[in-house]
Short mmCIF file of C-alpha atoms in Angstrom, two decimals:
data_model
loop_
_atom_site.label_atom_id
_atom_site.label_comp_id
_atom_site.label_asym_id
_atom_site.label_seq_id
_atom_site.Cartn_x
_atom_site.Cartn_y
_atom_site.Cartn_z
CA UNK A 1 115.49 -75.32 192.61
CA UNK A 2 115.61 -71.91 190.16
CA UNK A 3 112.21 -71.41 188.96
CA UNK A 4 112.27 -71.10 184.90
CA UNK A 5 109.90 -68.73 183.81
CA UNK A 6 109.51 -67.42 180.19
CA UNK A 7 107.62 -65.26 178.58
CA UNK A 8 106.48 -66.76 175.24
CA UNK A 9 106.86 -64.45 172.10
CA UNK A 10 105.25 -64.66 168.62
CA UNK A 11 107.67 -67.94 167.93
CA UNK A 12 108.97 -69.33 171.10
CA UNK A 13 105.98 -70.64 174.08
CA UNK A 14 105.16 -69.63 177.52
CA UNK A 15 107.17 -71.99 180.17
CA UNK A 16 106.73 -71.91 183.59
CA UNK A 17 108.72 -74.69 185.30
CA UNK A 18 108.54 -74.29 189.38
CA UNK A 19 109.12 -77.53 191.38
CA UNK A 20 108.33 -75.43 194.54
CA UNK A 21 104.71 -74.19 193.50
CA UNK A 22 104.50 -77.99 191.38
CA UNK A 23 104.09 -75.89 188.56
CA UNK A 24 105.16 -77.39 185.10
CA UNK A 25 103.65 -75.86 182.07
CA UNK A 26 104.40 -75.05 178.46
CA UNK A 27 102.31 -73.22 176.67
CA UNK A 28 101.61 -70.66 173.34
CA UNK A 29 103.50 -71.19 170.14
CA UNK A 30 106.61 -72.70 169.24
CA UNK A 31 108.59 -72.31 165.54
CA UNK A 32 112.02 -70.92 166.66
CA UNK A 33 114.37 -70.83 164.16
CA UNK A 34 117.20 -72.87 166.15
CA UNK A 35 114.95 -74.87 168.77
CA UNK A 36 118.17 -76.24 170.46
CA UNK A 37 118.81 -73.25 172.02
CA UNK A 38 115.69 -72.28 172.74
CA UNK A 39 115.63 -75.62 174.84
CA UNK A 40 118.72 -76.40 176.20
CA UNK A 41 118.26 -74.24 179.49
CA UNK A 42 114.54 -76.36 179.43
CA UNK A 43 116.56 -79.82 178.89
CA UNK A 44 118.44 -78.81 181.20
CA UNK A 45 116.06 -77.89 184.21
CA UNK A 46 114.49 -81.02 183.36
CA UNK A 47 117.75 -83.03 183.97
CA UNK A 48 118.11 -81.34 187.14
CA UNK A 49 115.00 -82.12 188.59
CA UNK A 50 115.09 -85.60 187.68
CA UNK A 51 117.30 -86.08 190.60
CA UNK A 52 115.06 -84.72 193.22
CA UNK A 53 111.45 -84.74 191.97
CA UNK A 54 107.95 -84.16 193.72
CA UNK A 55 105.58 -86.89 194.78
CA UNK A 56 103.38 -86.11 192.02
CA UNK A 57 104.38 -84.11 188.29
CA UNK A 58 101.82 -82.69 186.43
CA UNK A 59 102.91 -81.28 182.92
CA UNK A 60 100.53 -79.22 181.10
CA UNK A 61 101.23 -78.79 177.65
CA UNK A 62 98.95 -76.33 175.87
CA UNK A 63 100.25 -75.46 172.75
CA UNK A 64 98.47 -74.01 170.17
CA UNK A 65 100.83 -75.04 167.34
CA UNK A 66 104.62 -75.99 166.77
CA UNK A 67 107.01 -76.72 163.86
CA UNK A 68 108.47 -80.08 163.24
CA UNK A 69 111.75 -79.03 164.49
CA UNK A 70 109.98 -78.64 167.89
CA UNK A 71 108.07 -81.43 167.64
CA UNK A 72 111.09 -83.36 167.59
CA UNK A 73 112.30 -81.65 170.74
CA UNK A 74 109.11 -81.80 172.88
CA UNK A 75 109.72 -85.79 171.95
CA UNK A 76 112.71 -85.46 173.79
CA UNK A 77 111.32 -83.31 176.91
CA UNK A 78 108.89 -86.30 177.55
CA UNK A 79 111.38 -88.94 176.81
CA UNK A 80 112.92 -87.40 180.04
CA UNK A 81 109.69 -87.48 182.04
CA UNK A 82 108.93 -91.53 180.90
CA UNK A 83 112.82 -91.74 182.44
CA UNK A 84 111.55 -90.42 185.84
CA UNK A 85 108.30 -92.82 185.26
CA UNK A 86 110.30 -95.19 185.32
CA UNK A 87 112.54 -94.31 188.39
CA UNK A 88 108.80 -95.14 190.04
CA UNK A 89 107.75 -91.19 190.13
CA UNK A 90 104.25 -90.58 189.51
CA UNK A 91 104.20 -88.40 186.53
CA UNK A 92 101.24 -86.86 184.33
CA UNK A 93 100.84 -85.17 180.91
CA UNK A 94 97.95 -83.26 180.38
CA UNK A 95 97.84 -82.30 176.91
CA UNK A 96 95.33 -79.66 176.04
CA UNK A 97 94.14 -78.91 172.79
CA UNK A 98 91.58 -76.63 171.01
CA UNK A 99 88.52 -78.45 170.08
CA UNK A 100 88.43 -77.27 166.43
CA UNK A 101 92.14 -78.93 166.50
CA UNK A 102 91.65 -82.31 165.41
CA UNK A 103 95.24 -82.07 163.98
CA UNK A 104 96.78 -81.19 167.80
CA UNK A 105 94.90 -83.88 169.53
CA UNK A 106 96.43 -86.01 167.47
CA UNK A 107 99.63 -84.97 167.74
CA UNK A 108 99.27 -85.75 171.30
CA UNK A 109 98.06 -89.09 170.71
CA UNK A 110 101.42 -89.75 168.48
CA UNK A 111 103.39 -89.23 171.66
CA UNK A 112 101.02 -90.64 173.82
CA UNK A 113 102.13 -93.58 171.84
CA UNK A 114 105.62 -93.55 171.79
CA UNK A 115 106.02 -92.64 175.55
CA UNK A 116 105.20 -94.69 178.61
CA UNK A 117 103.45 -91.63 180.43
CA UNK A 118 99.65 -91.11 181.29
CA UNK A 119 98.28 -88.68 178.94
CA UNK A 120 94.86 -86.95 179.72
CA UNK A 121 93.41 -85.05 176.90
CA UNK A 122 91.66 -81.46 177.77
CA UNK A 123 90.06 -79.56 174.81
CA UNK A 124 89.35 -76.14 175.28
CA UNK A 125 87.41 -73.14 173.28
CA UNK A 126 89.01 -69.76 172.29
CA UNK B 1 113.89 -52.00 135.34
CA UNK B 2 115.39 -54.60 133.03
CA UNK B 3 114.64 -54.81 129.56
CA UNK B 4 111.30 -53.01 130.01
CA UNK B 5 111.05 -49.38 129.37
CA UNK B 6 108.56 -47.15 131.78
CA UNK B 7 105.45 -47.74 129.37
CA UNK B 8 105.96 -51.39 129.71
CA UNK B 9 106.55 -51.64 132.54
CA UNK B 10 103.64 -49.57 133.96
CA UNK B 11 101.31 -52.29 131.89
CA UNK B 12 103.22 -55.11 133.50
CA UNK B 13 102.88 -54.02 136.61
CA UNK B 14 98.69 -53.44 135.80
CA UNK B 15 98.68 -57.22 134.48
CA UNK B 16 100.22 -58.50 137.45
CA UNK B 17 97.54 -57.09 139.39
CA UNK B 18 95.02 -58.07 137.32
CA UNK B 19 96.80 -62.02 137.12
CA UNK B 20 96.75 -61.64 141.00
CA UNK B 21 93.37 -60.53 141.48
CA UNK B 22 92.05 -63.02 139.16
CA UNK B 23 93.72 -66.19 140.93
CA UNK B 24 93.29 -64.85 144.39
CA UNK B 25 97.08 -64.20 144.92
CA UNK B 26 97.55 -62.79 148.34
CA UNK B 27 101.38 -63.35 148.38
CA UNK B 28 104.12 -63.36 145.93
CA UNK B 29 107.89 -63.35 146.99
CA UNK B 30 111.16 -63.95 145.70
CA UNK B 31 114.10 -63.19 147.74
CA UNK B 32 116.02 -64.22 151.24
CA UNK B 33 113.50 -66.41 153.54
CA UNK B 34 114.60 -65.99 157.06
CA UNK B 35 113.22 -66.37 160.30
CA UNK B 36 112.11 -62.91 160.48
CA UNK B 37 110.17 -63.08 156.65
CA UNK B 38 108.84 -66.37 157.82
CA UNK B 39 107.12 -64.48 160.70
CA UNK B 40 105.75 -61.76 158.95
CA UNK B 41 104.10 -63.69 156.27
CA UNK B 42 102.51 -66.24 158.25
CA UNK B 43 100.98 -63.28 160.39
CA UNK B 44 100.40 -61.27 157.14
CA UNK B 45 98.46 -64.58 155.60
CA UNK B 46 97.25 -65.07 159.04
CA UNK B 47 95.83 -61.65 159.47
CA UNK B 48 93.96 -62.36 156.33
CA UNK B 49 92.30 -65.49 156.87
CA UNK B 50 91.57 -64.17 160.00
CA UNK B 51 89.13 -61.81 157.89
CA UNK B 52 87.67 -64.47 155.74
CA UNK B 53 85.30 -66.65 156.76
CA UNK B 54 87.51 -69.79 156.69
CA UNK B 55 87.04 -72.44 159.32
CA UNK B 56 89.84 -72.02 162.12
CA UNK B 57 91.04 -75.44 161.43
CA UNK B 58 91.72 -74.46 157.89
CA UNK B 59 93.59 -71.28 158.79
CA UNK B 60 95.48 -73.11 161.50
CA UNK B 61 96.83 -75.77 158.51
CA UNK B 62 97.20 -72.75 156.18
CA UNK B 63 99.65 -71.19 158.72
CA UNK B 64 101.24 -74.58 159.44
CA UNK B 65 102.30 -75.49 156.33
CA UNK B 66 103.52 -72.21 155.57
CA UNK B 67 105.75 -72.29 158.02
CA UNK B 68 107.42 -75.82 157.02
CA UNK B 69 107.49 -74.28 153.54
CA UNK B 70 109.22 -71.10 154.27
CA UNK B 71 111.35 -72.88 157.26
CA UNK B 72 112.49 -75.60 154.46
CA UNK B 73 113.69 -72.81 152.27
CA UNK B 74 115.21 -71.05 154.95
CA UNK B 75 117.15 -74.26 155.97
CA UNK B 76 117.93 -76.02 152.74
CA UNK B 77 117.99 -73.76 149.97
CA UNK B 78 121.23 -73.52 147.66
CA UNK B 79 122.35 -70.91 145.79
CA UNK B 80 123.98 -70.71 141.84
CA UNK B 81 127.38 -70.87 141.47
CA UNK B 82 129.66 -68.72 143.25
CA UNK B 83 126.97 -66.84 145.11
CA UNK B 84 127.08 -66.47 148.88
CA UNK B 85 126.24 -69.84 150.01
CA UNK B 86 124.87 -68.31 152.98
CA UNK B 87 121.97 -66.88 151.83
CA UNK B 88 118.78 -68.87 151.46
CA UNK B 89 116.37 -67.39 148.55
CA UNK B 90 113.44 -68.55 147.10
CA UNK B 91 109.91 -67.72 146.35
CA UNK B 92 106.76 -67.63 147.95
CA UNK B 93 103.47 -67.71 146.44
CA UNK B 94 100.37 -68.08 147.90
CA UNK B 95 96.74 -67.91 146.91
CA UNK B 96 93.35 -69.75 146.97
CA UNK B 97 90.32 -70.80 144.92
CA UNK B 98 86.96 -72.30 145.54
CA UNK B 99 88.32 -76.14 146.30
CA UNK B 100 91.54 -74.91 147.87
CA UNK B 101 94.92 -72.53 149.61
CA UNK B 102 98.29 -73.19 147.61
CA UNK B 103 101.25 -72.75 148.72
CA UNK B 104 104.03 -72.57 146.12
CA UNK B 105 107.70 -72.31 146.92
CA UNK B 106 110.94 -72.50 145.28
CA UNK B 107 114.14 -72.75 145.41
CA UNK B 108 117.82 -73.71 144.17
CA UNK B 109 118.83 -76.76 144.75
CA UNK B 110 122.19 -79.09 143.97
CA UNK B 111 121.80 -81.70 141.42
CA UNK B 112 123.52 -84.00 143.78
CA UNK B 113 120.84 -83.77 146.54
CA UNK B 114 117.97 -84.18 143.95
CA UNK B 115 117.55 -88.01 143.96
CA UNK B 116 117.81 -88.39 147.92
CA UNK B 117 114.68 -85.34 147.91
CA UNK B 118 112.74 -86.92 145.31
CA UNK B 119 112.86 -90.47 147.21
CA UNK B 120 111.88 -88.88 150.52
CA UNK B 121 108.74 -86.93 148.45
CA UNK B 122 107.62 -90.51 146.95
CA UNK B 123 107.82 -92.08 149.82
CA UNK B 124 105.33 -89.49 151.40
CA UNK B 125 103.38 -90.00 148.43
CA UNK B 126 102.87 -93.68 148.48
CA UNK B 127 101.62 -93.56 152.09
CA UNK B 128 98.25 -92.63 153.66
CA UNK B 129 97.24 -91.39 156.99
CA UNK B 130 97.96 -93.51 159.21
CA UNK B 131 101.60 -95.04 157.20
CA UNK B 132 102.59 -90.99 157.07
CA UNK B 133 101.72 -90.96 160.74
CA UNK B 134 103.85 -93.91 161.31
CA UNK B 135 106.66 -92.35 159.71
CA UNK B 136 106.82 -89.10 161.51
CA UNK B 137 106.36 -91.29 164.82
CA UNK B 138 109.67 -93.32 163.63
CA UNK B 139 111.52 -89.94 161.80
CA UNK B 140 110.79 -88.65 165.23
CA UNK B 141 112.04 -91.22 167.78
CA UNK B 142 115.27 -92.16 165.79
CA UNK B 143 116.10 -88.70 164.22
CA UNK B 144 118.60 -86.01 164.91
CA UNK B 145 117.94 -81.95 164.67
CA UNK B 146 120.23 -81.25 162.14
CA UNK B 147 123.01 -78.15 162.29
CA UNK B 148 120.51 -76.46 160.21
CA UNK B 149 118.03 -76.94 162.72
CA UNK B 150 115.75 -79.41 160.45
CA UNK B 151 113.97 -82.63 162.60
CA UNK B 152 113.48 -84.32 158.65
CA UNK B 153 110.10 -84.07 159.35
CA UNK B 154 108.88 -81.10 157.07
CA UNK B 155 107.28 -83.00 153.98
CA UNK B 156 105.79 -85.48 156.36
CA UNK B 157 104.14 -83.32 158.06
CA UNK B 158 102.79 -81.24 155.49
CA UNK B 159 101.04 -84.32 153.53
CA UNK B 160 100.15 -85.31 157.24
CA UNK B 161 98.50 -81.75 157.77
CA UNK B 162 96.69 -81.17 153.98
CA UNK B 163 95.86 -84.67 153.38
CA UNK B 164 96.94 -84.53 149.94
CA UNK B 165 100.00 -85.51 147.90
CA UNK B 166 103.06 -83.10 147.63
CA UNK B 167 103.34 -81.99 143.79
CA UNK B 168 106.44 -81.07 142.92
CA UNK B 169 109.02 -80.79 139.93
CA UNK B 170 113.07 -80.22 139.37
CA UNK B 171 113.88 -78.18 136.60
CA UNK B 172 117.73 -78.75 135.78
CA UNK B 173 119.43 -75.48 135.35
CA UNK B 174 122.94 -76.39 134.67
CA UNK B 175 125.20 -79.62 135.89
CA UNK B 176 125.47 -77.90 139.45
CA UNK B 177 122.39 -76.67 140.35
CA UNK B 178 118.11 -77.50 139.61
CA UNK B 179 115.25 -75.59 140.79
CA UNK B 180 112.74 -77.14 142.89
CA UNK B 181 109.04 -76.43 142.78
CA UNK B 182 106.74 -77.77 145.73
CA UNK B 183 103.22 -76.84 145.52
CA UNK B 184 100.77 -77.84 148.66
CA UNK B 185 97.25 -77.50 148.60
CA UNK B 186 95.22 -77.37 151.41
CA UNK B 187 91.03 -77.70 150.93
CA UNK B 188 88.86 -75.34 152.06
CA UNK B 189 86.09 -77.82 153.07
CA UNK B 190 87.21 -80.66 155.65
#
């Protein structure tokens, strides 16, 4: 499978995506001002690998903040992992935050509790 | 220059200083809010709590709501009359004292959208943590990304982030058009 791999900027994040390597990561900051197509190619990677995944998926998310409008679409990125959950793939979120950030770890508890997909929490300093 | 002459104007432009200096105004815009204005004042006001000695989980919500503030404008602002409906204006003001950051915005607004805006601001209102965090859970799950780009989730999110209650006021203009005033405050000791 094409490996994605973007460099983040000042308002879109860091994503590496690489079945090969097992690397899945998205990272940095995210406010675009239209976050569909910022996504899509994402969505659509995502969609792809569904149909051939790895033993084991581990998804880092590390961001360090995002607008609602992404919010909304990093809903729908792990709405796409719980699908391959429940194909019977073993799939993992790790969801790091900053530990001054009480406001990001709970932002991954919100989807932690909408989606059927372990979450591990990971604070880290600057 | 308007209706000042160059004497008056040079003692306006001293009492706005002095006004800003005495409120702690670091910001004050009126004009198009794009993506690209929206970036440069959340780095400008970042750069400059960056300098303070504000906690970094007050800066962080600072820069947060900012961003749903100037995004909002950017995506829903109306214009007057036969203006190009394309262009999103508004202003900006931000500034702080001891308790608190505000962040003021404006912007035109139909009449007709005025009652479905105020509902969705009461709403946010009348809940507390953990109802507002219910909401943006729900707004979330069931909502679309609009053709503007807008998840619906702005106001939530910023009574979510500040922990306070949005205050805001229309101010009818004519029968087409009001101007909306949202003013968030975040407080400088959590």
């Amino acid at each position: 499978m094409e490996v994605i791999n973007i460099q983040g900027t000042d308002d879109t994040p860091n994503v590496i995506l690489d079945k090969d390597n097992g690397k899945f990561e998205i990272s940095g900051r995210s406010l675009p001002e239209d976050v569909n197509l910022f996504y899509q190619p994402i969505m659509d990677w995502i969609d792809g690998y569904s149909k051939d995944t790895n033993d084991q998926t581990i998804f880092h998310i590390k961001l360090e903040y995002f607008n609602t409008a992404s919010s909304k679409i990093i809903l729908d990125i792990l709405l796409k992992f719980e699908e391959i959950v429940e194909d019977g793939n073993d799939v993992k979120i790790i969801w790091h935050y900053h530990e001054e950030e009480e406001d990001m770890l709970e932002a991954g508890e919100e989807y932690a509790d909408i989606v059927e997909i372990p979450f591990e929490y990971e604070a880290y300093t600057d | 220059m308007g209706n000042l002459d160059k004497h008056s104007f040079l003692d306006f432009a001293y009492q706005l200083y002095r006004t800003m200096k005495t409120n702690e105004i670091s910001l004050v815009y009126e004009g198009e809010v794009t993506q690209e204005i929206t970036k440069t004042f959340t780095s400008l006001t970042e750069r400059n709590l960056a300098k303070s000695e504000e906690s970094n989980a007050v800066q962080r919500k600072v820069f947060n709501v900012m961003v749903e503030c100037l995004q909002n404008i950017s995506k829903h602002a109306d214009s007057m009359g036969d203006e190009d409906g394309e262009e999103r204006r508004g202003i900006v003001m931000v500034s702080k004292n001891e308790d608190s950051h505000n962040i003021i915005t404006g912007n035109i607004i139909k009449n007709e959208k005025v009652p479905g805006l105020k509902e969705n601001l009461e709403q946010v209102n009348s809940l507390d943590k953990k109802g507002l965090s219910e909401l943006y859970k729900t707004q979330m799950r069931d909502g679309k990304i609009s053709d503007k780009g807008g998840a619906g989730l702005g106001l939530i999110d910023i009574a979510k982030k500040t922990g306070s209650t949005l205050t805001y006021q229309f101010k009818e203009l004519n029968d087409e058009v009001s101007f909306f005033i949202l003013t968030s405050t975040i407080k400088r000791n959590l």
